[in-house]
PDB file of C-alpha atoms and ligand atoms in Angstrom:
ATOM      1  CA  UNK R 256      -4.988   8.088   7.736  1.00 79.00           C
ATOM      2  CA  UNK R 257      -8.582   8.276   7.198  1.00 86.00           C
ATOM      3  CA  UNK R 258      -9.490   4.629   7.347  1.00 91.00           C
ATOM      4  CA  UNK R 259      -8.975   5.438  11.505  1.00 96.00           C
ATOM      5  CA  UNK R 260     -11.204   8.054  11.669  1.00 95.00           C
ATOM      6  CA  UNK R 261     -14.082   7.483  14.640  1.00 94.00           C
ATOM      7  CA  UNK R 262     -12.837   3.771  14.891  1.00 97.00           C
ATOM      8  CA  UNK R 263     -12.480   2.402  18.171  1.00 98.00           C
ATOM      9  CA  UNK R 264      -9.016   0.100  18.509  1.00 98.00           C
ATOM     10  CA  UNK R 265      -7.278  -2.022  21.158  1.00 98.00           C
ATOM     11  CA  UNK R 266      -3.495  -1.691  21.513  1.00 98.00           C
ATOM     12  CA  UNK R 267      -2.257  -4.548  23.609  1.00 98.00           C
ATOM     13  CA  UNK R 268       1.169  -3.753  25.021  1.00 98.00           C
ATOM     14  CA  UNK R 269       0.425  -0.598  24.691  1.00 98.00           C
ATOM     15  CA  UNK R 270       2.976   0.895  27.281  1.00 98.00           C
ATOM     16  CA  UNK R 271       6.248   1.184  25.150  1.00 98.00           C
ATOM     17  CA  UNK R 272       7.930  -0.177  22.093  1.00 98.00           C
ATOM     18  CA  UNK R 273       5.926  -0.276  18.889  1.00 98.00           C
ATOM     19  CA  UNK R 274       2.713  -0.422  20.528  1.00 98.00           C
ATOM     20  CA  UNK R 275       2.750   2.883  22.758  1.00 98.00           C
ATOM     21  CA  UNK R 276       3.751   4.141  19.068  1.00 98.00           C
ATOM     22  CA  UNK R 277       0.465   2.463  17.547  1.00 98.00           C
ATOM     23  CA  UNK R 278      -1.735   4.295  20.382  1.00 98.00           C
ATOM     24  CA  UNK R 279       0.290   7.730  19.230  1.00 98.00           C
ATOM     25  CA  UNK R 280      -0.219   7.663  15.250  1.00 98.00           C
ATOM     26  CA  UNK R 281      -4.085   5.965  16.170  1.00 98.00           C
ATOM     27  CA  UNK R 282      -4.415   9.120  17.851  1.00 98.00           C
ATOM     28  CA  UNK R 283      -2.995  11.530  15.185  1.00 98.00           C
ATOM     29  CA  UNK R 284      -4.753   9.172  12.554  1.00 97.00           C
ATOM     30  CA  UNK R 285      -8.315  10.700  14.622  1.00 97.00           C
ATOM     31  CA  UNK R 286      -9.481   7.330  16.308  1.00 98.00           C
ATOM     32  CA  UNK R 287     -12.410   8.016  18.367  1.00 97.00           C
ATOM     33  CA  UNK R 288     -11.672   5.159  21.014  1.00 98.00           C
ATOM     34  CA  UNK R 289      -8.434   4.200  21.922  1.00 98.00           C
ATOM     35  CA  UNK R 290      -7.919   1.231  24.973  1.00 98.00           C
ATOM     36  CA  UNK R 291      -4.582   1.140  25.564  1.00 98.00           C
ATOM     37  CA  UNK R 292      -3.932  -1.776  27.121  1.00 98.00           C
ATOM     38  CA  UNK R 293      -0.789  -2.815  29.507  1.00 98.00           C
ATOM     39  CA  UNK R 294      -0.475  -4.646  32.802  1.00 98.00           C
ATOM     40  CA  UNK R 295       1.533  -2.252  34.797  1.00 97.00           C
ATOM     41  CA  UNK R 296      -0.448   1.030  34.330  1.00 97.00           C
ATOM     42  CA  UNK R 297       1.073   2.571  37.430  1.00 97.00           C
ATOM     43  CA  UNK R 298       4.297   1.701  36.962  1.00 96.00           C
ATOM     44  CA  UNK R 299       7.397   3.925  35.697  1.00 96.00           C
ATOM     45  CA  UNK R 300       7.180   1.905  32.312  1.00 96.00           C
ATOM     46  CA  UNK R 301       3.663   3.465  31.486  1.00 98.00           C
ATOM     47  CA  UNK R 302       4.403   7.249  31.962  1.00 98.00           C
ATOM     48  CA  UNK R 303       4.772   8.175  28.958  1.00 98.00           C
ATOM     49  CA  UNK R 304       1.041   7.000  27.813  1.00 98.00           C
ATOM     50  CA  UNK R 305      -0.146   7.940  31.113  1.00 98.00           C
ATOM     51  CA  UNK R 306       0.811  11.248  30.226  1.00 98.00           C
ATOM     52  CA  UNK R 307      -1.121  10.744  26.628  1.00 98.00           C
ATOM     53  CA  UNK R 308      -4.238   9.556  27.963  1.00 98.00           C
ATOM     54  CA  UNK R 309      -4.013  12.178  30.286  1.00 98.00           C
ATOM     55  CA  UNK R 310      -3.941  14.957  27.757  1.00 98.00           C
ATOM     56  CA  UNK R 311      -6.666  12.925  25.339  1.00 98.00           C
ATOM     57  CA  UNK R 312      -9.196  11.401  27.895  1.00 97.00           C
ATOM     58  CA  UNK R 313     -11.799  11.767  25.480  1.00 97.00           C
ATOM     59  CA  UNK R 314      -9.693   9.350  23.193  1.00 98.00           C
ATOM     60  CA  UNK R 315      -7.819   7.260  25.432  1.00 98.00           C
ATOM     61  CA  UNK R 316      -8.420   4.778  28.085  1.00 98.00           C
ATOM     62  CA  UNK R 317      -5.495   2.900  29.866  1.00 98.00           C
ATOM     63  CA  UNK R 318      -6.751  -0.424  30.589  1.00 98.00           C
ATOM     64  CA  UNK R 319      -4.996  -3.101  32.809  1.00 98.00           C
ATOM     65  CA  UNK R 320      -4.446  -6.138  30.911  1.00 98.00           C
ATOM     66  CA  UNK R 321      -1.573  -9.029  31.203  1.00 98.00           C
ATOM     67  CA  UNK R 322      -2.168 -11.243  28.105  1.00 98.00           C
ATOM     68  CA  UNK R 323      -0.591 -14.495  29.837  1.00 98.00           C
ATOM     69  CA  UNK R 324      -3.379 -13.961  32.746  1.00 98.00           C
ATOM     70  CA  UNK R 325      -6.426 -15.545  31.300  1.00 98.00           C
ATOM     71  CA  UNK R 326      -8.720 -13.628  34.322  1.00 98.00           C
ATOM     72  CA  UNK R 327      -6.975 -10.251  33.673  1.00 98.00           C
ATOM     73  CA  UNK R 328      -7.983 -10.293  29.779  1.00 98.00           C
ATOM     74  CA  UNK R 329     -11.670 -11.099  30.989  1.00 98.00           C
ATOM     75  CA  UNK R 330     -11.110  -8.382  33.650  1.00 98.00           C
ATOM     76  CA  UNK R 331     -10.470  -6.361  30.599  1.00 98.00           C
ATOM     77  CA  UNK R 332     -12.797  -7.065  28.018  1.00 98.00           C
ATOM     78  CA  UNK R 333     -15.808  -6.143  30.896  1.00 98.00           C
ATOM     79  CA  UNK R 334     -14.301  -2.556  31.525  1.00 97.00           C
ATOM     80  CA  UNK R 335     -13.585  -2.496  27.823  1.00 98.00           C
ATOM     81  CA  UNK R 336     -17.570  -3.450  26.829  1.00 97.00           C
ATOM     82  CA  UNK R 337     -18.863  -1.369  29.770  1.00 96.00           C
ATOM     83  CA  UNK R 338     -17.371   1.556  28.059  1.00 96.00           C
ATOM     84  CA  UNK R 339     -17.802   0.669  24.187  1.00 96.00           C
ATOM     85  CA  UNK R 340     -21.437   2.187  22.730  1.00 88.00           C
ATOM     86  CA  UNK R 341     -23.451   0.315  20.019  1.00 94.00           C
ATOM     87  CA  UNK R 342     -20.658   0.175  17.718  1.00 95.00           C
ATOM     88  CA  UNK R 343     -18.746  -2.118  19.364  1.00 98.00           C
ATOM     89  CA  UNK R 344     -15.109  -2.560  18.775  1.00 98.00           C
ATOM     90  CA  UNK R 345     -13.387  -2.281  15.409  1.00 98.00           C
ATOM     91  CA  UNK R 346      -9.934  -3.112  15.903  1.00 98.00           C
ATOM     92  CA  UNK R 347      -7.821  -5.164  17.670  1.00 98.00           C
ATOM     93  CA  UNK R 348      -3.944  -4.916  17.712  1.00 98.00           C
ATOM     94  CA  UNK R 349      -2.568  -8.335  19.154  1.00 98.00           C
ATOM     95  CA  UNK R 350       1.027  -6.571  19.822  1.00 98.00           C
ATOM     96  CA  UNK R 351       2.301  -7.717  23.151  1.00 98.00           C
ATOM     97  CA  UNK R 352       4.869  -9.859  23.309  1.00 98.00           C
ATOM     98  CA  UNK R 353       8.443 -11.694  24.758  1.00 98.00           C
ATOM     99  CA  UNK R 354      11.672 -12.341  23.345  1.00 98.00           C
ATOM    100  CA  UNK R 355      13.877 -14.344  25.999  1.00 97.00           C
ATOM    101  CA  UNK R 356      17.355 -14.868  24.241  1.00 96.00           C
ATOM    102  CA  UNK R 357      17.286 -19.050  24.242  1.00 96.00           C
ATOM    103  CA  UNK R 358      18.186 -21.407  21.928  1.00 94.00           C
ATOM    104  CA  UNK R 359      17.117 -25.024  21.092  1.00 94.00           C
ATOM    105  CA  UNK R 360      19.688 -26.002  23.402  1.00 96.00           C
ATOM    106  CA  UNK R 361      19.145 -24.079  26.669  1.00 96.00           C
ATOM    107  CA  UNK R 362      15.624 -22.511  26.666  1.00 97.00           C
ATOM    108  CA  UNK R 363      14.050 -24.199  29.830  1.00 98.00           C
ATOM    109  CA  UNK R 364      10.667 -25.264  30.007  1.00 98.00           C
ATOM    110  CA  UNK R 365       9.714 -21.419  32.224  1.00 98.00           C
ATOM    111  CA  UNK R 366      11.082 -20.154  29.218  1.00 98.00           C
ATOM    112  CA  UNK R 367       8.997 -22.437  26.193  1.00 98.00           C
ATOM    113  CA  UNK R 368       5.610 -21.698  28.821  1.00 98.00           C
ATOM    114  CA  UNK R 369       6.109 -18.217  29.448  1.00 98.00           C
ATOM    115  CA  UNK R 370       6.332 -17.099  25.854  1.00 98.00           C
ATOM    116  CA  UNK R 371       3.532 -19.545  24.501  1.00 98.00           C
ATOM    117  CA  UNK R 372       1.423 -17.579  27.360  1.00 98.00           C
ATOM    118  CA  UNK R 373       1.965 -14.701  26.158  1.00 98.00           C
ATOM    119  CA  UNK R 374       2.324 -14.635  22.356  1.00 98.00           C
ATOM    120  CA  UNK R 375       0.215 -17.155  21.621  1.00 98.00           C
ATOM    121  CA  UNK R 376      -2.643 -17.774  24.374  1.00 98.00           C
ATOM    122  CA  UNK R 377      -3.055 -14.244  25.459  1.00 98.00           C
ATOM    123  CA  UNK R 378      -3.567 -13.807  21.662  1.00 98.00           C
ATOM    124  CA  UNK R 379      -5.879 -16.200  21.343  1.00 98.00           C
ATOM    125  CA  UNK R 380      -8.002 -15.339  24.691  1.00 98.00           C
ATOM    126  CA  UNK R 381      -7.999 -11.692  23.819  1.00 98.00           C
ATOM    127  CA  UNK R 382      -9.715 -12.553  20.385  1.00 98.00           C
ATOM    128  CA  UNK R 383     -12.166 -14.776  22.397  1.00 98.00           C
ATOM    129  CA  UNK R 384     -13.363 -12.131  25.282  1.00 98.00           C
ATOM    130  CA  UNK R 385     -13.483  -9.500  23.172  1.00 98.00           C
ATOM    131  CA  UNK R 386     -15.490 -11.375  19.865  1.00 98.00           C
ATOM    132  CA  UNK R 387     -18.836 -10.356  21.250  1.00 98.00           C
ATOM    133  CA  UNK R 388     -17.334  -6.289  20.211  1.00 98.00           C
ATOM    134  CA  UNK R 389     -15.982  -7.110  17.185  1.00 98.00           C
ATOM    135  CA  UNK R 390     -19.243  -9.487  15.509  1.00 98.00           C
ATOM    136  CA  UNK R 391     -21.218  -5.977  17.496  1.00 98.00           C
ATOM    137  CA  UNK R 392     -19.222  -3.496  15.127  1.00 98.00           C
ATOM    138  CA  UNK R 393     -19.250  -5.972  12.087  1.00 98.00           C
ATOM    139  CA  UNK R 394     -22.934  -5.605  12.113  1.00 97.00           C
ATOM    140  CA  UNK R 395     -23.227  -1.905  13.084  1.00 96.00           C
ATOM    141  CA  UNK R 396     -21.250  -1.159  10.453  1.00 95.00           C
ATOM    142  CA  UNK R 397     -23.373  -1.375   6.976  1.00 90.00           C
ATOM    143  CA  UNK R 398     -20.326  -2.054   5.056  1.00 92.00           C
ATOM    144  CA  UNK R 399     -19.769  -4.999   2.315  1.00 94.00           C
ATOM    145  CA  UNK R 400     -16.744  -6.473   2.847  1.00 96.00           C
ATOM    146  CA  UNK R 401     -13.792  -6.438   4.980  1.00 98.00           C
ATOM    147  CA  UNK R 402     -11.721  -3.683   6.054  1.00 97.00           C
ATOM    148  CA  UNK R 403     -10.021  -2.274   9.688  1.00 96.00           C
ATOM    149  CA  UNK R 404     -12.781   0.289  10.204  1.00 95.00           C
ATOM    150  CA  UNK R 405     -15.505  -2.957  10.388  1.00 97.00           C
ATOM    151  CA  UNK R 406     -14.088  -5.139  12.007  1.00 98.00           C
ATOM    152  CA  UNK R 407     -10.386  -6.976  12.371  1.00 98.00           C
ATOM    153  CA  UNK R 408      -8.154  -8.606  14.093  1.00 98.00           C
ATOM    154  CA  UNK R 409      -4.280  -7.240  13.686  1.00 98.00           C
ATOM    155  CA  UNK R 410      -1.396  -9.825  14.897  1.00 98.00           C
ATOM    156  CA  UNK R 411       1.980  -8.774  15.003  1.00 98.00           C
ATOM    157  CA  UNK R 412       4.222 -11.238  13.962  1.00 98.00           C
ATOM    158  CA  UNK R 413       7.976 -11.701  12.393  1.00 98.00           C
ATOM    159  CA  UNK R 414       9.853 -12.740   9.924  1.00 97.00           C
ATOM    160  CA  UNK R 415      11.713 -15.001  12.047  1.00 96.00           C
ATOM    161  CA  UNK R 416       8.579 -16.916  12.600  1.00 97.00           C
ATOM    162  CA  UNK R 417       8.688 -17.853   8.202  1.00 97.00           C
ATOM    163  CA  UNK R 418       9.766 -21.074   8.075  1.00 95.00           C
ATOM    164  CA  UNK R 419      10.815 -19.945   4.597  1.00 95.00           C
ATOM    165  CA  UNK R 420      12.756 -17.371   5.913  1.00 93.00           C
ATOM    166  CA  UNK R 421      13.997 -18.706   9.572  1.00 87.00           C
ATOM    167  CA  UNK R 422      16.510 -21.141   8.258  1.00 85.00           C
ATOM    168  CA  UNK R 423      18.291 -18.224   5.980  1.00 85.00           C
ATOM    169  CA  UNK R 424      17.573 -15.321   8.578  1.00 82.00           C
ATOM    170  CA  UNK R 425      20.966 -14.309  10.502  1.00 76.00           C
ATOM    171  CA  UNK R 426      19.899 -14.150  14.165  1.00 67.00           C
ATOM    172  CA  UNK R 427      20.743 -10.822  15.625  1.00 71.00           C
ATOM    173  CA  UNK R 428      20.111 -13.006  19.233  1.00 81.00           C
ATOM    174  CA  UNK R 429      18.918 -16.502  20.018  1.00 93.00           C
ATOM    175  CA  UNK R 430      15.162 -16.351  18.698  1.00 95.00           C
ATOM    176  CA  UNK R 431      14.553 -19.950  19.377  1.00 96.00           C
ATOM    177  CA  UNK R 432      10.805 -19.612  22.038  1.00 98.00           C
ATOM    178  CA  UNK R 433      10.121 -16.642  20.384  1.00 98.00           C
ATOM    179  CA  UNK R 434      10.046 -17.996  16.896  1.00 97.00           C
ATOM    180  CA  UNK R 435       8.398 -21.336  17.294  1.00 98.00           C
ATOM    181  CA  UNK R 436       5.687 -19.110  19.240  1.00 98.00           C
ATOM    182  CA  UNK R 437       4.923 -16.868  16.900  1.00 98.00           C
ATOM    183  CA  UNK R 438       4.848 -19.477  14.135  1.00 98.00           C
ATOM    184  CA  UNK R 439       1.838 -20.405  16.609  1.00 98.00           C
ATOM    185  CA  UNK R 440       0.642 -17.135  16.381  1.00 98.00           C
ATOM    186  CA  UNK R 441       0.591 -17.423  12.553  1.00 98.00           C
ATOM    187  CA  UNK R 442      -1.276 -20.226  12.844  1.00 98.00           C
ATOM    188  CA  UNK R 443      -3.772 -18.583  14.989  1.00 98.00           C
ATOM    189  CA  UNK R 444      -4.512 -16.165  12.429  1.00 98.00           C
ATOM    190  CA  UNK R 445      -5.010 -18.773  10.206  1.00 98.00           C
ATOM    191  CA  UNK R 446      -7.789 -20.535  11.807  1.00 98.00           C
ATOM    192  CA  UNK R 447      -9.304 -16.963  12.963  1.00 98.00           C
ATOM    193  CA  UNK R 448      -9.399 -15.868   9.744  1.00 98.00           C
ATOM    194  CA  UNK R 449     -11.683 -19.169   9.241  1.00 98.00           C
ATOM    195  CA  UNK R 450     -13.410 -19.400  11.824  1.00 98.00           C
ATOM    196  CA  UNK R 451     -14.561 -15.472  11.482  1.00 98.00           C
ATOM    197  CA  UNK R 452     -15.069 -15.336   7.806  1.00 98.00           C
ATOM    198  CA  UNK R 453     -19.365 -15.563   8.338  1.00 97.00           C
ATOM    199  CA  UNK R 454     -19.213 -12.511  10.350  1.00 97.00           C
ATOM    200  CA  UNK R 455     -16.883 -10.353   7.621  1.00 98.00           C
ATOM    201  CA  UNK R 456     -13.920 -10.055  11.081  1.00 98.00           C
ATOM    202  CA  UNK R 457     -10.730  -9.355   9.424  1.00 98.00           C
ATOM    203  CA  UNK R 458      -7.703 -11.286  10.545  1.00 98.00           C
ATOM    204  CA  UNK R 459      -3.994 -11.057   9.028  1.00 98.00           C
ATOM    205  CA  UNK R 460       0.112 -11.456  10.569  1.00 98.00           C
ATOM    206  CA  UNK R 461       2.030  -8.511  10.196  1.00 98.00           C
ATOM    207  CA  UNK R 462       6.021  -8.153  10.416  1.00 98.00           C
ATOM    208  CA  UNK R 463       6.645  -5.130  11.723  1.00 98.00           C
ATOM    209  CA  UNK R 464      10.341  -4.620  10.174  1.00 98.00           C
ATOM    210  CA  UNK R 465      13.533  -4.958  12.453  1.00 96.00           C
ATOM    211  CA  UNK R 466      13.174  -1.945  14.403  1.00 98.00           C
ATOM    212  CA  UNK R 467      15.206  -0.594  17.156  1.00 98.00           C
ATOM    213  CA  UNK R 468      12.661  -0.890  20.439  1.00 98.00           C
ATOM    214  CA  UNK R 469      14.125  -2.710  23.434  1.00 97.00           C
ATOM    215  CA  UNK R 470      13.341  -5.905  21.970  1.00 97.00           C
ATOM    216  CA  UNK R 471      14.745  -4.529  18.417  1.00 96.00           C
ATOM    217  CA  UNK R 472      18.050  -3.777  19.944  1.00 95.00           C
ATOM    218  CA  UNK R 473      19.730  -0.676  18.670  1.00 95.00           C
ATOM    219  CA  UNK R 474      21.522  -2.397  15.719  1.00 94.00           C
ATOM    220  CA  UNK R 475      17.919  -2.490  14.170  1.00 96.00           C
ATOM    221  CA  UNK R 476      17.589  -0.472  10.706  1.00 96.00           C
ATOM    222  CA  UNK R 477      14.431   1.361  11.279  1.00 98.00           C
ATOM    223  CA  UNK R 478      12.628   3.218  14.302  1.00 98.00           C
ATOM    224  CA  UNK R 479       9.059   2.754  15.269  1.00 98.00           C
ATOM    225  CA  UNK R 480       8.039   5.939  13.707  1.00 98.00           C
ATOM    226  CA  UNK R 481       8.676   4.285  10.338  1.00 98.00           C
ATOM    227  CA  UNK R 482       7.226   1.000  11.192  1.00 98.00           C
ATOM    228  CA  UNK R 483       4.192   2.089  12.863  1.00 98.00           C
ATOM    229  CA  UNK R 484       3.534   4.407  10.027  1.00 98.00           C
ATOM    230  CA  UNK R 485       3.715   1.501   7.324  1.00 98.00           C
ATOM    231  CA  UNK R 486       2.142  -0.988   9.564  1.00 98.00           C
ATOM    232  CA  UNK R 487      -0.985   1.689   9.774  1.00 98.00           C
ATOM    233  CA  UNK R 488      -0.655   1.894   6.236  1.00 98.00           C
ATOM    234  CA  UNK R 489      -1.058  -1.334   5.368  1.00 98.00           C
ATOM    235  CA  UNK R 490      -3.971  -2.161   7.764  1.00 98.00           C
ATOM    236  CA  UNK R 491      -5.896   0.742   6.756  1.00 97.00           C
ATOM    237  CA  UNK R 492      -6.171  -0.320   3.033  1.00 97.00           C
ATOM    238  CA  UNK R 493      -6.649  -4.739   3.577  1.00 97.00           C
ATOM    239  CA  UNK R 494      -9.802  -5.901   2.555  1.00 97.00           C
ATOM    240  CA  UNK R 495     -10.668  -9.370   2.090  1.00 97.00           C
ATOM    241  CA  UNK R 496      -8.461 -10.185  -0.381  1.00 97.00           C
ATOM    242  CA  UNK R 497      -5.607 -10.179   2.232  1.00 98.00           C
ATOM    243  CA  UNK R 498      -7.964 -12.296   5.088  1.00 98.00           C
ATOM    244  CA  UNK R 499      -6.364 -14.821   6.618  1.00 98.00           C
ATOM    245  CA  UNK R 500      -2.655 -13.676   4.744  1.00 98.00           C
ATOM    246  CA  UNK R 501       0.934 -12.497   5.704  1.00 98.00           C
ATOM    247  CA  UNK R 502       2.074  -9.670   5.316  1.00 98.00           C
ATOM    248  CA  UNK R 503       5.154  -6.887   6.219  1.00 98.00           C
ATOM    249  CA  UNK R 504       4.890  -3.544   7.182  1.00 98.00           C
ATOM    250  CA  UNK R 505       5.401  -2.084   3.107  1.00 98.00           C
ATOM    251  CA  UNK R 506       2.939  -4.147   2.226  1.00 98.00           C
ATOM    252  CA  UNK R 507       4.794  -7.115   0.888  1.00 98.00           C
ATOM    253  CA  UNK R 508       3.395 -10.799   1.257  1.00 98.00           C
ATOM    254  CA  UNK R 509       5.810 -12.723   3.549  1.00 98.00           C
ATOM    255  CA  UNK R 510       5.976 -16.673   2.827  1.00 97.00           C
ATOM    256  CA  UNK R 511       4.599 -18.664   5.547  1.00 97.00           C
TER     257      UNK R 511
HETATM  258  P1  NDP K 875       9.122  -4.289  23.311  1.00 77.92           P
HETATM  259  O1  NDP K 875       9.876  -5.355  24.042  1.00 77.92           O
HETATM  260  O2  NDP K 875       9.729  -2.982  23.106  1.00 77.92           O
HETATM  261  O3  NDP K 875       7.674  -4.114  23.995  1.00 77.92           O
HETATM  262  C1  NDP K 875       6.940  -5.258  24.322  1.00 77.92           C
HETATM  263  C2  NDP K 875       5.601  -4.826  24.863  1.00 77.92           C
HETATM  264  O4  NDP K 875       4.847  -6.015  25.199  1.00 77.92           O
HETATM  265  C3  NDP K 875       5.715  -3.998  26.154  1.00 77.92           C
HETATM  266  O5  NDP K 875       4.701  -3.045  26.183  1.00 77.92           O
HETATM  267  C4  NDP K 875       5.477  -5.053  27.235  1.00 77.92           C
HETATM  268  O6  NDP K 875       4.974  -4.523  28.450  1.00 77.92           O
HETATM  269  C5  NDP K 875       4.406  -5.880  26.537  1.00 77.92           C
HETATM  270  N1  NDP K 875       4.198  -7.150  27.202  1.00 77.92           N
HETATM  271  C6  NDP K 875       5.059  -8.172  27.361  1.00 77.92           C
HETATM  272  N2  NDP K 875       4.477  -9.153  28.078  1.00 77.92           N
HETATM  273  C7  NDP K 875       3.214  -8.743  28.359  1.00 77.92           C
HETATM  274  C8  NDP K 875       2.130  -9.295  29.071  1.00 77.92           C
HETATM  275  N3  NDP K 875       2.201 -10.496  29.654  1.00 77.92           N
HETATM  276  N4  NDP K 875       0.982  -8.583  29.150  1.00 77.92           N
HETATM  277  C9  NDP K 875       0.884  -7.365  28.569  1.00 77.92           C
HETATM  278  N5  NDP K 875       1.884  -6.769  27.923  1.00 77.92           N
HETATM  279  C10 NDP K 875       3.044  -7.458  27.807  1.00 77.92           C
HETATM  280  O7  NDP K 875       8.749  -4.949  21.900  1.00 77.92           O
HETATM  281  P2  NDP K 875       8.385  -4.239  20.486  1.00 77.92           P
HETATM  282  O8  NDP K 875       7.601  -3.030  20.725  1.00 77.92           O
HETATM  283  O9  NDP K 875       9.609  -4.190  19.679  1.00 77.92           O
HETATM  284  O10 NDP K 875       7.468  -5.382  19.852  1.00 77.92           O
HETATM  285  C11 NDP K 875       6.089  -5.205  19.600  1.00 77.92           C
HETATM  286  C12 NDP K 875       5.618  -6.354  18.714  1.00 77.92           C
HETATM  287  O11 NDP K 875       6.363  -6.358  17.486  1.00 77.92           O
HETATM  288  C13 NDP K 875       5.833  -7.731  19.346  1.00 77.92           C
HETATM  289  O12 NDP K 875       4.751  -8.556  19.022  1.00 77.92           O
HETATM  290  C14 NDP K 875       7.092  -8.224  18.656  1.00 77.92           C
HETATM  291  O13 NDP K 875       7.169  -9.620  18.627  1.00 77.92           O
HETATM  292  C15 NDP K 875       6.920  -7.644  17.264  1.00 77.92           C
HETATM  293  N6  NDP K 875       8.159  -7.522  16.503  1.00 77.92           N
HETATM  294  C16 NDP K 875       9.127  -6.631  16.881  1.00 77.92           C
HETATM  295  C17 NDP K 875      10.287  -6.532  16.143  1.00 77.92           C
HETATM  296  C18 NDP K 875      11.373  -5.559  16.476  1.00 77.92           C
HETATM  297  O14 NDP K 875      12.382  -5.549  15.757  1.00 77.92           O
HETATM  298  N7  NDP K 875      11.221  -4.718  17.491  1.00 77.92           N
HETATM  299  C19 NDP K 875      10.523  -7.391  14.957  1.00 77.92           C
HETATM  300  C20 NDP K 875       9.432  -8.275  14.645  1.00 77.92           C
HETATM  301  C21 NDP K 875       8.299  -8.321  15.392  1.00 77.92           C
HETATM  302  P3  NDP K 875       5.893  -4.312  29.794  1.00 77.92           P
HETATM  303  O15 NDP K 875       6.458  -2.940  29.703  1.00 77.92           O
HETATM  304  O16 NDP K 875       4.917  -4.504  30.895  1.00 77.92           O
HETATM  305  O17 NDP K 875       6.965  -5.372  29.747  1.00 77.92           O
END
């Protein structure tokens, strides 16, 4: 995809699922600056991209980041500026996330705080530490416009967080934390994609598709191959007719 070529991006969750997946096509799509962001990079979940950035250190950097630790995405953002040139940062994937299997009637309050930390606020802090990259690569960048080799702000979101959809959708588990958070999420976009307008900063929601990832189960219809790929596809052709919108992984507008 040539929209990637000599971007820089940040994967959040970068370790497995759809996001070490991101980091692989980012790579193939010719990115010149990949932080791959997880918060276990020594562990046996991370070998796999371990293994990639080992092969590509030109292109990748692992970077230690837990997005419900407010100090650990600060942590982050320094090694990430330290190592970003005058371009700044062009892209930010907002990908990790938590699905505990609750509903309304048994999700505990651990539960409700756990997965606002970490799909909403780390979200929301990871858009604030890193800003000063992003308005840096807006500028630098000499373009009209919007588009994801400027400047913008990717959050992956889910159908199950539509209230359109969410009363119709046929759970394949209890989604009840997960949705209401990542209706948050939705909302975040919304006042990012305000609040970011003046300095031309991209920000839409993406569904990803049901795909089968651990948190996908296996029942799932697609792999994240086939998501990735349209997600990619999609981000590389927004401009600012889609700020600030909703969107699934062929392109289609979800309803909020
Ligand atoms: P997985 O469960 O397979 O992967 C989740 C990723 O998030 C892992 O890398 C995990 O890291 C990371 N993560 C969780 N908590 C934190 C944290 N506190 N700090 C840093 N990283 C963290 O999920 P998917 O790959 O399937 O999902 C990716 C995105 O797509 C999510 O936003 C999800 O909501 C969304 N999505 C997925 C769908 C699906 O069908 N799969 C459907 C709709 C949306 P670790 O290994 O350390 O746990």
């Amino acid at each position: 995809m040539a929209a990637f070529k000599g971007c820089s991006a940040l994967v959040t969750g970068a370790n497995r699922g759809l996001g070490l997946e991101m980091v692989k096509q980012l790579l193939e799509a010719q990115c010149s600056k990949i932080f791959a962001a997880c918060r276990d990079t020594d562990g046996p979940n991370s070998e796999v991209l371990r293994e990639m950035a080992k092969k590509n250190p030109d292109v990748i950097t692992l970077v230690k980041l837990d997005v419900s630790d407010p100090s650990s995405i600060k942590e982050s953002a320094k090694k990430v500026g330290s190592l970003l040139g005058k371009n700044g940062l062009n892209l930010i994937i907002n990908n990790a996330a938590v699905l505990p299997q609750k509903t309304m009637l048994n999700a505990t309050v651990e539960d409700m705080q756990n997965t606002f930390n970490t799909n909403v606020i780390g979200p929301l802090f990871v858009i604030r530490e890193y800003l000063p990259y992003l308005k840096t690569a807006a500028k630098a960048s000499g373009k009209p416009g919007m588009s994801c080799d400027k400047a913008a702000v990717i959050n992956i979101s889910t159908d199950a967080a539509s209230m359109t959809i969410m009363p119709v959708l046929k759970d394949p588990f209890p989604l009840f934390p997960y949705s209401i958070s990542k209706a948050g999420l939705n909302m975040l976009t919304i006042y990012t994609a305000r609040d970011l307008k003046a300095d031309e900063i991209l920000c839409i929601s993406i569904h990803p598709g049901w795909v089968r990832t651990d948190m996908g189960g296996d029942k799932a219809p697609i792999d994240a191959r086939q998501s990735v790929e349209g997600v990619l596809s999609v981000i590389s052709s927004l401009t600012e007719k889609q700020h600030g919108g909703f969107l699934d992984y062929t392109g289609k507008t979800m309803p909020w």
